[in-house]
Coordinates of C-alpha atoms and ligand atoms in Angstrom, one line a residue:
Chain Q
M121 CA -47.7 31.6 22.0
E122 CA -46.1 34.8 20.6
K123 CA -49.0 37.4 20.5
I124 CA -49.5 38.7 17.3
I125 CA -53.2 40.6 17.2
G126 CA -52.8 41.8 20.7
E127 CA -56.0 42.9 21.6
T128 CA -59.6 41.6 20.1
K129 CA -59.9 44.0 17.0
K130 CA -62.2 45.1 13.8
A131 CA -60.7 45.0 11.0
F132 CA -61.4 45.6 7.2
I133 CA -59.6 43.7 5.1
T134 CA -60.3 40.9 1.9
G135 CA -59.7 37.1 2.9
N136 CA -56.5 37.4 1.8
E137 CA -55.2 39.2 4.0
A138 CA -57.2 37.8 6.7
V139 CA -55.4 34.5 5.8
A140 CA -52.6 36.1 6.6
W141 CA -53.0 37.0 9.5
A142 CA -54.7 33.9 10.7
A143 CA -51.3 31.8 9.4
L144 CA -49.6 34.0 11.4
A145 CA -51.8 34.0 14.7
A146 CA -51.9 30.3 14.2
G147 CA -48.4 30.3 14.9
A148 CA -47.4 29.1 10.8
D149 CA -43.8 29.2 10.7
S150 CA -43.6 29.2 6.8
M151 CA -45.4 29.5 3.7
F152 CA -44.7 27.8 0.3
G153 CA -46.5 29.4 -2.5
Y154 CA -46.5 30.0 -6.2
P155 CA -48.4 33.3 -7.5
I156 CA -51.4 32.5 -9.0
T157 CA -55.2 35.0 -9.1
P158 CA -56.7 35.0 -6.5
Q159 CA -54.7 33.8 -4.1
N160 CA -51.7 36.3 -4.2
E161 CA -52.4 38.3 -1.8
V162 CA -51.9 35.7 0.7
M163 CA -48.2 35.8 -0.1
H164 CA -48.0 39.4 -0.8
Y165 CA -49.5 40.0 3.0
W166 CA -47.1 37.7 4.6
T167 CA -43.8 38.4 2.7
R168 CA -44.0 41.8 3.9
I169 CA -45.4 40.9 7.6
S170 CA -43.6 37.4 8.6
P171 CA -40.3 39.2 9.1
Q172 CA -41.1 40.9 11.8
Y173 CA -42.2 37.7 13.3
S174 CA -39.4 35.3 12.3
R175 CA -41.3 33.1 10.0
S176 CA -39.8 32.9 7.0
F177 CA -41.2 32.5 3.0
L178 CA -39.8 31.1 -0.3
Q179 CA -41.5 31.4 -3.4
T180 CA -41.0 28.1 -4.9
E181 CA -40.3 27.2 -8.4
D182 CA -43.9 25.5 -9.2
E183 CA -46.6 24.6 -7.1
I184 CA -45.4 21.0 -7.1
S185 CA -42.5 22.1 -5.3
A186 CA -44.3 24.3 -3.2
G187 CA -46.7 21.5 -1.9
F188 CA -43.6 19.1 -1.8
T189 CA -41.5 22.0 0.1
V190 CA -44.8 21.9 3.0
C191 CA -44.6 17.9 3.3
G192 CA -40.8 18.1 4.6
A193 CA -41.6 21.1 6.2
V194 CA -44.6 19.5 8.2
Q195 CA -41.9 16.1 8.7
S196 CA -39.4 18.7 10.0
G197 CA -41.9 20.0 12.5
K198 CA -42.7 23.3 11.4
K199 CA -46.4 24.7 11.4
S200 CA -46.4 25.1 7.4
F201 CA -49.0 26.0 4.8
T202 CA -49.6 26.8 0.7
A203 CA -52.1 28.7 -0.7
T204 CA -53.2 28.4 -4.5
A205 CA -56.4 28.0 -6.6
G206 CA -57.2 26.3 -10.1
P207 CA -54.4 25.0 -12.3
G208 CA -52.1 25.5 -8.9
N209 CA -54.8 23.2 -7.0
V210 CA -55.0 20.6 -10.0
L211 CA -50.4 20.6 -9.9
M212 CA -50.5 20.3 -5.7
Q213 CA -52.7 16.9 -6.6
E214 CA -49.5 15.5 -5.9
P215 CA -47.5 16.3 -2.9
F216 CA -51.1 15.9 -1.1
G217 CA -51.5 12.4 -2.6
M218 CA -47.9 12.5 0.0
A219 CA -49.7 14.2 2.4
E220 CA -52.9 11.6 2.8
A221 CA -50.4 8.5 2.3
M222 CA -47.9 9.4 5.1
R223 CA -50.5 11.6 6.7
L224 CA -48.4 15.2 6.9
P225 CA -50.2 17.8 9.1
L226 CA -50.2 20.1 5.7
V227 CA -52.4 23.0 5.7
A228 CA -53.6 24.5 2.3
I229 CA -55.8 27.7 1.7
I230 CA -58.1 26.9 -2.2
Q231 CA -59.2 30.2 -3.1
Q232 CA -61.2 28.2 -6.0
R233 CA -61.4 30.4 -9.5
G234 CA -63.1 29.4 -12.8
G235 CA -62.0 25.9 -14.6
P236 CA -61.5 24.0 -16.4
S237 CA -57.9 24.3 -17.1
S238 CA -57.2 28.0 -16.8
G239 CA -60.6 29.3 -16.6
T240 CA -61.1 32.5 -15.4
V241 CA -59.0 33.8 -12.1
I242 CA -62.6 35.3 -10.7
Y243 CA -64.9 32.7 -9.0
S244 CA -66.0 29.4 -9.0
Q245 CA -67.5 26.0 -6.7
Q246 CA -65.7 24.0 -9.9
E247 CA -63.0 23.0 -6.8
V248 CA -64.6 21.0 -4.5
T249 CA -63.8 17.0 -6.1
L250 CA -60.2 18.4 -6.6
T251 CA -59.7 19.7 -3.1
A252 CA -62.3 16.3 -1.4
Y253 CA -61.5 13.7 -3.3
G254 CA -58.3 14.5 -5.8
G255 CA -55.5 12.1 -5.9
N256 CA -55.7 8.5 -6.5
G257 CA -56.4 7.8 -3.1
E258 CA -59.5 8.0 -1.2
G259 CA -59.2 11.4 -0.4
H260 CA -58.6 11.6 3.0
R261 CA -58.9 14.8 3.8
I262 CA -60.1 17.7 6.0
V263 CA -62.0 20.1 4.1
Y264 CA -64.1 23.3 5.3
S265 CA -66.0 25.5 3.4
T266 CA -66.0 29.3 4.3
S267 CA -68.6 31.3 3.7
T268 CA -67.3 35.1 5.2
H269 CA -64.2 36.7 5.7
Q270 CA -65.1 35.5 10.0
E271 CA -65.0 32.0 8.4
I272 CA -62.2 32.4 7.0
Y273 CA -60.0 33.3 9.9
D274 CA -61.6 31.0 12.1
Y275 CA -61.2 28.5 10.3
T276 CA -57.6 29.6 8.7
I277 CA -56.7 29.3 13.1
K278 CA -58.5 25.7 13.7
A279 CA -57.4 23.8 10.3
F280 CA -53.6 23.8 11.8
N281 CA -54.8 22.1 14.7
T282 CA -57.4 19.8 13.0
A283 CA -54.4 19.0 11.0
W284 CA -51.5 18.5 13.7
K285 CA -54.3 16.8 15.5
Y286 CA -55.5 14.0 13.4
R287 CA -52.8 14.4 11.2
F288 CA -54.6 14.4 7.8
P289 CA -54.0 17.5 5.5
V290 CA -56.5 20.1 6.0
F291 CA -57.6 22.7 3.3
V292 CA -59.6 26.5 3.6
L293 CA -61.7 26.1 0.6
G294 CA -62.7 29.7 -0.2
D295 CA -63.0 31.0 -4.0
G296 CA -62.5 34.3 -5.6
Y297 CA -65.1 36.9 -3.9
Q298 CA -63.7 35.7 -0.4
A299 CA -60.4 36.2 -1.5
K300 CA -60.6 39.3 -2.8
M301 CA -63.6 41.7 -1.1
R302 CA -62.9 43.5 1.5
E303 CA -66.1 42.3 4.6
P304 CA -65.3 43.6 8.9
L305 CA -64.1 40.5 10.4
E306 CA -62.7 40.1 14.3
M307 CA -58.4 39.5 14.3
Y308 CA -57.8 37.8 17.5
D309 CA -55.3 35.9 18.9
P310 CA -56.5 31.9 19.5
E311 CA -55.8 31.7 23.2
D312 CA -57.5 34.8 24.1
K313 CA -61.3 32.8 22.9
G314 CA -59.8 29.8 24.7
I315 CA -58.4 28.3 22.0
E316 CA -55.5 25.9 22.8
M317 CA -52.4 26.2 20.0
I318 CA -51.2 22.5 19.4
T319 CA -47.4 22.4 19.3
P320 CA -45.7 21.3 16.8
Y321 CA -43.3 17.9 16.6
P322 CA -40.7 16.7 14.2
L323 CA -41.6 13.1 12.5
I324 CA -37.6 13.2 11.9
G325 CA -34.3 14.7 13.0
L326 CA -35.9 13.8 16.3
G327 CA -32.1 14.1 17.9
G328 CA -30.4 11.4 20.2
K329 CA -27.7 8.6 18.8
I330 CA -29.3 6.6 16.6
G331 CA -29.1 3.0 17.5
V332 CA -28.5 3.9 21.2
D333 CA -31.4 6.5 22.1
R334 CA -33.4 5.4 19.5
E335 CA -34.0 3.6 16.2
P336 CA -34.1 5.3 13.0
A337 CA -37.3 7.4 11.3
H338 CA -38.3 5.6 8.3
F339 CA -41.3 6.5 5.9
C340 CA -42.7 4.9 3.2
N341 CA -45.5 5.7 0.8
I342 CA -44.8 2.4 -1.7
Y343 CA -45.9 -0.8 -0.6
S344 CA -44.4 -4.6 -1.9
M345 CA -47.5 -6.1 -1.0
E346 CA -52.0 -5.9 -1.6
E347 CA -52.2 -7.0 1.5
E348 CA -49.5 -3.9 2.7
L349 CA -51.7 -1.4 1.5
Y350 CA -54.7 -2.7 1.9
D351 CA -54.1 -3.5 5.7
V352 CA -52.8 0.8 5.6
V353 CA -55.4 2.3 4.4
M354 CA -57.9 0.7 6.1
Q355 CA -56.6 1.9 9.2
F356 CA -56.4 5.6 7.3
E357 CA -60.3 5.1 6.9
Q358 CA -60.5 3.6 10.3
D359 CA -58.7 6.1 11.4
Y360 CA -60.9 8.9 9.5
E361 CA -64.7 7.8 10.6
A362 CA -63.0 8.2 14.3
M363 CA -62.3 11.7 14.1
S364 CA -64.9 12.7 11.5
R365 CA -67.5 13.4 14.6
D366 CA -65.7 15.3 16.5
V367 CA -64.5 17.3 12.9
I368 CA -68.3 17.4 11.0
E369 CA -69.2 21.2 11.2
Y370 CA -72.3 22.6 9.7
R371 CA -75.3 24.6 9.9
E372 CA -79.6 24.6 9.6
F373 CA -81.1 27.6 9.2
F374 CA -85.1 27.7 9.5
C375 CA -85.3 24.3 8.7
E376 CA -87.8 22.6 11.4
D377 CA -91.3 23.4 9.5
A378 CA -89.4 23.8 5.8
D379 CA -91.6 22.4 2.6
I380 CA -88.3 22.8 0.5
I381 CA -84.9 22.4 1.8
I382 CA -82.3 24.3 0.1
L383 CA -78.7 23.0 0.2
A384 CA -75.8 25.1 -0.6
H385 CA -71.9 25.6 0.5
G386 CA -69.4 28.4 0.1
V387 CA -70.0 31.7 -0.2
V388 CA -73.4 30.5 -1.9
S389 CA -75.0 29.9 2.0
R390 CA -75.2 33.8 2.4
A391 CA -77.3 34.2 -1.1
A392 CA -79.4 30.8 0.3
E393 CA -79.5 32.3 3.8
D394 CA -81.4 35.5 2.3
A395 CA -83.0 33.7 0.0
V396 CA -84.9 32.0 2.9
L397 CA -85.8 35.1 4.7
I398 CA -87.1 35.9 1.5
L399 CA -89.4 33.3 0.0
R400 CA -90.7 33.2 3.9
D401 CA -91.8 36.8 3.4
M402 CA -94.2 35.7 0.6
G403 CA -95.1 32.7 2.2
I404 CA -92.8 29.9 0.9
K405 CA -92.0 27.8 4.3
A406 CA -88.1 27.8 3.1
G407 CA -85.2 26.3 5.0
F408 CA -81.7 26.1 4.1
F409 CA -78.7 23.0 5.0
R410 CA -74.9 24.3 4.9
P411 CA -72.0 22.0 5.4
I412 CA -69.3 23.2 6.4
T413 CA -67.0 20.7 6.4
L414 CA -66.8 18.8 2.9
R415 CA -65.4 16.4 4.0
P416 CA -66.1 14.6 6.6
F417 CA -69.3 15.5 5.7
P418 CA -72.2 15.9 7.8
G419 CA -74.0 12.7 5.8
Q420 CA -75.6 11.2 8.7
Q421 CA -76.9 14.8 10.3
L422 CA -78.6 15.5 7.4
R423 CA -80.8 12.5 6.8
D424 CA -81.6 12.5 10.3
M425 CA -82.6 16.5 9.7
L426 CA -84.6 15.7 6.2
S427 CA -86.4 12.3 7.7
Q428 CA -87.7 14.8 10.5
V429 CA -89.1 17.5 8.8
K430 CA -89.6 15.5 5.3
P431 CA -89.7 18.6 3.0
Q432 CA -91.0 18.6 -0.1
K433 CA -88.1 18.9 -2.2
I434 CA -84.4 19.9 -2.3
L435 CA -82.8 22.3 -3.9
V436 CA -78.8 22.3 -4.4
A437 CA -77.2 25.3 -5.4
E438 CA -73.8 25.7 -6.1
S439 CA -71.8 27.5 -8.5
A440 CA -70.5 24.7 -10.5
M441 CA -71.9 21.5 -12.4
G442 CA -73.1 19.0 -9.5
Q443 CA -69.7 18.7 -8.0
F444 CA -71.6 19.6 -4.7
A445 CA -75.0 17.9 -5.6
K446 CA -73.1 15.1 -6.0
L447 CA -71.9 14.4 -1.9
V448 CA -75.3 15.6 -1.4
K449 CA -76.7 12.8 -3.3
N450 CA -74.2 10.3 -2.4
E451 CA -75.5 10.6 1.5
I452 CA -79.0 10.9 1.2
Y453 CA -79.0 7.7 -1.4
G454 CA -82.5 5.8 -0.5
E455 CA -84.1 9.2 0.3
N456 CA -87.6 9.5 -1.6
I457 CA -87.0 13.6 -2.1
P458 CA -87.5 15.4 -5.0
L459 CA -84.1 17.1 -6.0
E460 CA -84.0 19.9 -7.5
T461 CA -80.7 21.8 -9.3
L462 CA -79.9 24.9 -9.9
F463 CA -75.9 24.8 -11.0
K464 CA -74.1 27.9 -12.8
P465 CA -70.6 26.6 -12.8
G466 CA -68.1 29.7 -12.5
M467 CA -70.7 31.4 -12.2
G468 CA -71.9 33.9 -8.5
I469 CA -75.1 33.0 -7.6
I470 CA -77.0 35.3 -5.4
D471 CA -80.1 34.9 -3.2
H472 CA -81.9 36.8 -6.1
D473 CA -81.4 33.8 -7.9
I474 CA -82.4 31.4 -5.2
V475 CA -86.1 32.5 -5.0
E476 CA -86.6 32.9 -8.7
K477 CA -85.7 29.1 -9.3
V478 CA -87.9 28.3 -5.9
R479 CA -90.8 30.0 -7.1
S480 CA -90.5 27.9 -10.5
I481 CA -90.3 25.2 -8.7
F482 CA -92.7 25.3 -6.3
Chain M
M139 CA -49.8 60.7 -42.1
L140 CA -47.8 58.2 -42.6
L141 CA -48.0 55.4 -39.5
P142 CA -45.6 52.2 -39.7
A143 CA -47.0 49.4 -42.2
M144 CA -47.9 46.7 -39.4
P145 CA -46.4 43.4 -40.2
K146 CA -48.2 41.6 -42.8
S147 CA -48.5 38.5 -40.4
W148 CA -50.3 40.3 -38.0
Y149 CA -54.0 39.5 -37.9
L150 CA -56.1 43.5 -38.1
P151 CA -58.9 42.1 -36.4
T152 CA -57.4 42.0 -33.3
K153 CA -55.7 45.0 -33.0
P154 CA -54.8 47.4 -31.3
H155 CA -53.1 44.8 -28.9
K156 CA -54.0 44.5 -25.4
F157 CA -50.7 45.1 -24.0
C158 CA -50.3 48.0 -21.5
P159 CA -49.0 50.9 -22.9
G160 CA -44.5 51.1 -22.3
C161 CA -45.0 47.6 -22.4
G162 CA -42.4 45.2 -24.7
H163 CA -44.1 42.2 -25.7
G164 CA -45.3 44.8 -28.8
I165 CA -42.1 45.0 -29.4
V166 CA -40.9 41.1 -29.5
L167 CA -44.4 40.5 -31.4
K168 CA -43.5 43.1 -33.9
A169 CA -40.5 41.6 -34.6
L170 CA -41.5 38.0 -34.6
G171 CA -44.4 39.6 -37.6
E172 CA -41.4 40.9 -39.5
A173 CA -39.0 37.4 -39.7
V174 CA -42.4 35.5 -40.3
D175 CA -42.7 38.0 -43.1
E176 CA -39.3 37.8 -44.3
L177 CA -39.2 34.3 -44.6
N178 CA -42.6 34.1 -46.7
I179 CA -44.0 30.8 -43.2
Q180 CA -47.0 32.8 -42.2
D181 CA -49.2 30.0 -43.4
K182 CA -46.8 27.0 -42.2
T183 CA -46.1 29.1 -38.5
I184 CA -47.8 27.7 -34.9
F185 CA -47.3 30.1 -32.2
G186 CA -47.8 28.3 -28.8
F187 CA -48.8 30.9 -26.0
D188 CA -48.2 30.5 -22.6
I189 CA -50.0 31.8 -20.1
G190 CA -48.2 34.7 -19.1
C191 CA -49.3 37.9 -20.1
S192 CA -48.0 36.2 -23.5
L193 CA -51.5 35.2 -23.7
L194 CA -52.2 38.5 -24.1
A195 CA -51.6 37.4 -28.0
W196 CA -53.3 34.6 -27.8
D197 CA -54.8 35.9 -31.6
F198 CA -52.4 38.4 -32.2
F199 CA -50.8 36.6 -35.5
G200 CA -52.3 36.0 -38.8
C201 CA -51.2 32.2 -37.6
D202 CA -52.8 29.2 -36.8
S203 CA -51.8 29.5 -32.9
V204 CA -52.8 27.8 -29.1
Q205 CA -52.7 28.8 -26.4
T206 CA -51.4 26.6 -23.6
H207 CA -51.5 26.4 -19.6
H208 CA -48.4 28.4 -17.5
G209 CA -44.9 26.7 -18.4
R210 CA -46.7 24.0 -20.4
T211 CA -45.9 25.5 -24.1
T212 CA -42.5 23.8 -24.9
P213 CA -43.8 20.3 -24.6
V214 CA -47.5 21.5 -26.3
M215 CA -44.8 22.4 -29.2
V216 CA -42.9 19.2 -29.3
G217 CA -46.0 17.2 -29.7
I218 CA -47.0 19.2 -32.5
K219 CA -43.4 20.0 -34.1
R220 CA -43.0 15.7 -34.0
S221 CA -46.3 14.8 -35.3
R222 CA -46.3 17.9 -38.2
P223 CA -42.6 18.4 -38.6
E224 CA -43.1 21.0 -41.7
L225 CA -45.3 22.9 -39.7
I226 CA -42.8 26.2 -38.4
C227 CA -43.6 25.3 -34.3
V228 CA -42.7 28.6 -32.0
G229 CA -43.4 28.6 -28.1
Y230 CA -44.2 32.3 -26.9
M231 CA -43.3 32.5 -22.8
G232 CA -42.2 35.0 -20.3
D233 CA -39.1 34.1 -18.2
G234 CA -41.5 32.6 -14.8
G235 CA -43.5 29.9 -17.3
G236 CA -39.8 29.6 -18.9
Y237 CA -37.3 29.5 -16.4
S238 CA -39.2 28.7 -13.5
I239 CA -42.6 26.6 -13.6
G240 CA -41.7 25.3 -16.9
S241 CA -38.1 24.7 -16.4
Q242 CA -38.3 21.1 -16.5
H243 CA -39.5 20.7 -19.9
L244 CA -37.3 23.9 -21.3
L245 CA -34.2 21.3 -20.2
N246 CA -35.3 18.1 -21.5
A247 CA -36.6 19.9 -25.2
A248 CA -33.3 21.5 -25.1
V249 CA -31.1 18.5 -24.6
R250 CA -33.4 16.1 -26.7
D251 CA -32.2 19.2 -29.8
E252 CA -36.0 19.3 -30.5
N253 CA -36.5 21.1 -33.6
I254 CA -38.7 23.8 -31.9
T255 CA -37.7 27.5 -31.8
L256 CA -38.6 29.4 -28.0
V257 CA -38.8 32.6 -27.6
L258 CA -38.8 33.6 -24.3
V259 CA -39.3 37.5 -22.9
N260 CA -37.6 39.0 -20.0
N261 CA -38.9 41.2 -17.5
T262 CA -37.6 40.4 -14.1
N263 CA -40.9 39.6 -13.0
Y264 CA -44.5 38.2 -12.8
G265 CA -46.6 40.5 -15.2
M266 CA -49.6 38.9 -15.3
T267 CA -50.3 37.7 -11.6
G268 CA -49.4 41.6 -10.3
G269 CA -45.3 41.7 -10.5
Q270 CA -43.9 38.7 -7.7
M271 CA -40.9 37.7 -8.0
A272 CA -39.2 36.0 -11.3
P273 CA -35.8 34.0 -11.6
T274 CA -34.7 36.6 -13.5
T275 CA -35.5 39.5 -10.9
L276 CA -32.1 41.2 -10.1
P277 CA -30.5 41.0 -6.6
G278 CA -32.4 43.9 -4.1
Q279 CA -34.8 44.7 -6.8
K280 CA -38.1 45.2 -4.9
T281 CA -41.9 42.4 -6.1
E282 CA -44.6 42.0 -4.8
T283 CA -42.7 38.6 -2.8
S284 CA -39.6 40.4 -2.9
P285 CA -40.7 43.3 -0.9
F286 CA -37.9 43.7 0.8
G287 CA -35.9 43.8 -2.5
R288 CA -34.8 40.2 -3.8
D289 CA -31.8 38.5 -1.4
P290 CA -29.5 36.3 -3.3
E291 CA -28.8 35.0 0.1
T292 CA -32.0 33.6 0.2
T293 CA -33.4 33.3 -3.4
G294 CA -30.4 33.1 -5.5
Y295 CA -28.9 35.0 -8.4
P296 CA -31.3 35.6 -11.4
T297 CA -31.4 32.5 -13.4
K298 CA -28.9 32.7 -17.1
G299 CA -31.7 31.8 -19.3
P300 CA -29.3 31.4 -22.6
E301 CA -26.4 30.4 -20.7
F302 CA -27.6 27.6 -19.5
I303 CA -29.2 26.5 -22.9
A304 CA -26.2 27.2 -24.7
A305 CA -24.2 24.9 -22.1
I306 CA -26.6 21.6 -22.9
T307 CA -27.9 21.8 -26.2
S308 CA -26.0 20.3 -29.5
D309 CA -23.5 22.3 -32.3
S310 CA -26.4 23.1 -34.4
A311 CA -28.6 24.7 -31.6
Y312 CA -29.2 28.6 -31.9
V313 CA -28.9 30.2 -28.7
A314 CA -28.9 34.7 -28.4
R315 CA -30.2 37.2 -26.6
A316 CA -31.4 39.9 -27.6
T317 CA -33.1 43.2 -26.0
V318 CA -36.2 45.4 -27.0
S319 CA -33.8 48.5 -27.2
K320 CA -31.9 47.1 -29.9
Y321 CA -34.9 46.4 -32.7
K322 CA -32.2 45.8 -36.0
Q323 CA -30.5 42.4 -33.5
L324 CA -33.7 41.8 -32.1
K325 CA -35.0 41.1 -35.5
R326 CA -31.3 39.8 -36.7
Y327 CA -31.9 37.1 -33.8
T328 CA -35.5 36.3 -34.0
K329 CA -35.1 35.4 -38.1
N330 CA -32.0 33.1 -37.2
A331 CA -34.5 31.7 -34.6
L332 CA -36.6 31.0 -37.1
R333 CA -34.1 30.2 -40.0
N334 CA -32.8 27.3 -38.0
Q335 CA -35.5 25.2 -37.9
M336 CA -36.2 25.8 -41.0
E337 CA -33.0 24.5 -42.0
N338 CA -34.0 21.3 -39.4
K339 CA -30.8 22.2 -37.2
G340 CA -32.2 21.7 -33.8
F341 CA -33.2 24.0 -31.0
S342 CA -33.6 27.0 -31.1
F343 CA -33.7 29.9 -28.0
L344 CA -34.5 33.6 -28.7
E345 CA -34.4 35.7 -24.9
V346 CA -35.7 38.5 -25.5
L347 CA -35.3 41.6 -22.6
S348 CA -38.1 43.1 -22.3
T349 CA -39.9 45.9 -19.9
C350 CA -42.8 46.2 -17.5
P351 CA -43.3 49.6 -16.3
T352 CA -46.9 48.6 -15.1
N353 CA -45.2 46.2 -12.4
W354 CA -42.0 48.3 -12.1
K355 CA -43.6 51.0 -11.2
T356 CA -41.6 53.6 -13.5
N357 CA -41.9 56.0 -15.8
A358 CA -41.1 56.3 -19.3
Q359 CA -37.4 57.5 -18.5
Q360 CA -37.0 55.5 -15.7
T361 CA -38.1 52.1 -17.2
W362 CA -35.5 52.9 -20.7
N363 CA -33.2 53.2 -17.7
F364 CA -33.8 50.0 -16.3
L365 CA -33.7 48.1 -19.0
E366 CA -30.5 49.2 -20.9
E367 CA -28.5 50.0 -17.6
E368 CA -29.3 47.6 -14.6
M369 CA -30.8 44.6 -17.1
E370 CA -28.2 45.0 -20.0
S371 CA -25.4 44.5 -17.5
T372 CA -26.1 41.6 -15.6
F373 CA -28.0 39.9 -19.0
R374 CA -25.7 39.6 -21.4
L375 CA -26.8 40.2 -25.0
G376 CA -25.4 38.4 -27.9
E377 CA -25.9 35.3 -29.8
L378 CA -24.3 32.6 -27.9
K379 CA -24.4 29.7 -30.0
T380 CA -25.0 30.1 -34.2
P381 CA -24.7 27.6 -36.8
F382 CA -24.5 30.8 -39.1
G383 CA -21.1 32.6 -37.8
K384 CA -21.3 35.2 -36.0
G385 CA -22.2 38.3 -37.4
V386 CA -24.2 37.3 -40.6
K387 CA -26.9 40.1 -41.0
Ligands
TPP24 C1 -49.8 25.9 -12.7 C2 -50.2 27.3 -12.8 N1 -50.0 28.1 -11.6 C3 -49.9 29.3 -11.5 C4 -50.8 30.2 -12.5 C5 -50.6 32.0 -13.0 N2 -50.1 32.5 -13.4 C6 -50.6 33.1 -13.9 S1 -49.5 33.7 -15.4 C7 -48.2 33.8 -14.2 C8 -46.7 34.7 -14.2 C9 -46.6 35.2 -16.1 O1 -45.4 35.3 -15.4 P1 -44.3 34.8 -17.0 O2 -44.4 33.7 -17.0 O3 -42.5 35.9 -16.8 O4 -45.2 36.0 -17.4 P2 -45.0 37.3 -17.9 O5 -46.5 37.6 -17.5 O6 -44.5 38.3 -17.3 O7 -45.0 38.5 -19.3 C10 -48.4 32.7 -13.0 C11 -48.1 32.4 -11.8 C12 -51.0 29.9 -13.9 N3 -51.9 30.2 -14.7 N4 -50.9 28.5 -14.0
SF4_25 S1 -48.3 43.8 -17.0 FE1 -46.2 44.0 -18.1 S2 -45.9 42.6 -19.4 FE2 -47.6 42.8 -18.8 S3 -48.8 43.6 -20.7 FE3 -48.5 45.0 -18.7 S4 -46.4 45.9 -19.1 FE4 -46.5 44.3 -20.3
MG26 MG1 -42.6 37.6 -16.6

């Protein structure tokens, strides 16, 4: 693969710029996008840097088109991606649904902004349900919720491999803070870290003489009979379950002896991590658990931890009105631990907020 | 000191307005305000504002108004007009909102000859999101997503909105292009675009060439030059379709 970064180096850049470099380093051939804050600079950097490496960009007429052009590009055998946010993420649910239904290795970077509707252009964690379960299907998607620029870089690279390996659409779920902030990170070419990038392959335009060398490639996403669709969806479900073991990622911090477990994801998990240290200084035994993959969710891992640790309480903290908490509750159904919440839809959460909340319930 | 009067239909508590210095939006909204005043329709005019810099006008008029989604102002206006035909419905949008993401609505509303008025502000870029390429960006023009200049080979030529709308509308539609550099003409066309709806003649569409010094990164002189020399020679001014007869004042 073409070397983009050369010698591994430190950089101090915005998350959006990190996405553009990571996609280049991952060997993405093209980006299709439509302007929306706080994602714009992914396109701005991509349009400036990518021509030097003969990669392409098209600004489409809207997000529906951006998503479908990515569907076409990956079907033709190219690594392709898009980036969006908020109302753009809403519009992209149609092409994301096609990617789900046809198992297309589409990659999308989502920089969450406030909602509903145009909301704010700033920040939120309100696109969890949409990104994980949007559309009229079963959420056969992979969603990485990042919390630092290093993770944005790492998981953007990883997203292309996960997508092409398992053929489910893959999402890097960031937010406006991660998009726009500057932060130090290490940039590298995947090979230098021992990461082997999967070579993309076409699903159509396969060459040879049709009828002689091969049969034509036919793809569809609509079925005549209930049973046909049922079989397809059940097969997806089976494949999804099978790959989950390898794809699930999470992080635990000071859980072993914790009386209270804080559950957070994305950028809020940074506040949770700091809060745990502050609370420990105050003599409160806190720990935190953070799913990195929201889909597939590390449900078994969470349950195992809870049954071992037996905390007195759980606190779910998120910048939404319980979208993440729903995922959590779904996974720990039957556990008998009081669950407290700190919900701030569309607002940032800092360590102090979590510390105060814990002190008020402990 | 004598200050130029603000139109009666402007809503004073929200002035001064929020557009950048040198922005053309304010001039278009002034023409709209004076047209509404002179046609005496303030109490029955409903404005729909697209997401784009247009949204900065969401509380601009002393008229009832709704802000919609990016590109969706046209169907919202159609919904209001079809439900309450006595109201004068004016959709206000940018070139990105109208010609790009909202183009299917524009095309279909025009084909159905919806009895609404659309005012589309062409500033050759996506102003609100920080200056990306728009369908109207001129060949060679640099924007955030055409950093080396718009290349017609890969991204086509500027969208000619009124020409396109004129080709698909009925004979009684009103279609025109004005510019913020010729205020009298702009105001006359604005009035015609409203009168056409008042007389139930059908679809009315006015594109207005406008300025965006913030994203063009131009000073006052360069801004005006770009508008009058570059834009006005690419986008021809005039009434492409008018049931009132050419030259009607
Ligand atoms: C579905 C959706 N996609 C993208 C956006 C982001 N967005 C807001 S304004 C805008 C562009 C506005 O440009 P234009 O319509 O030309 O108006 P201007 O600001 O130039 O007046 C975009 C892309 C959005 N709000 N919703
Ligand atoms: S960004 Fe451009 S269009 Fe928007 S208010 Fe400023 S000058 Fe006007
Ligand atoms: Mg514009």
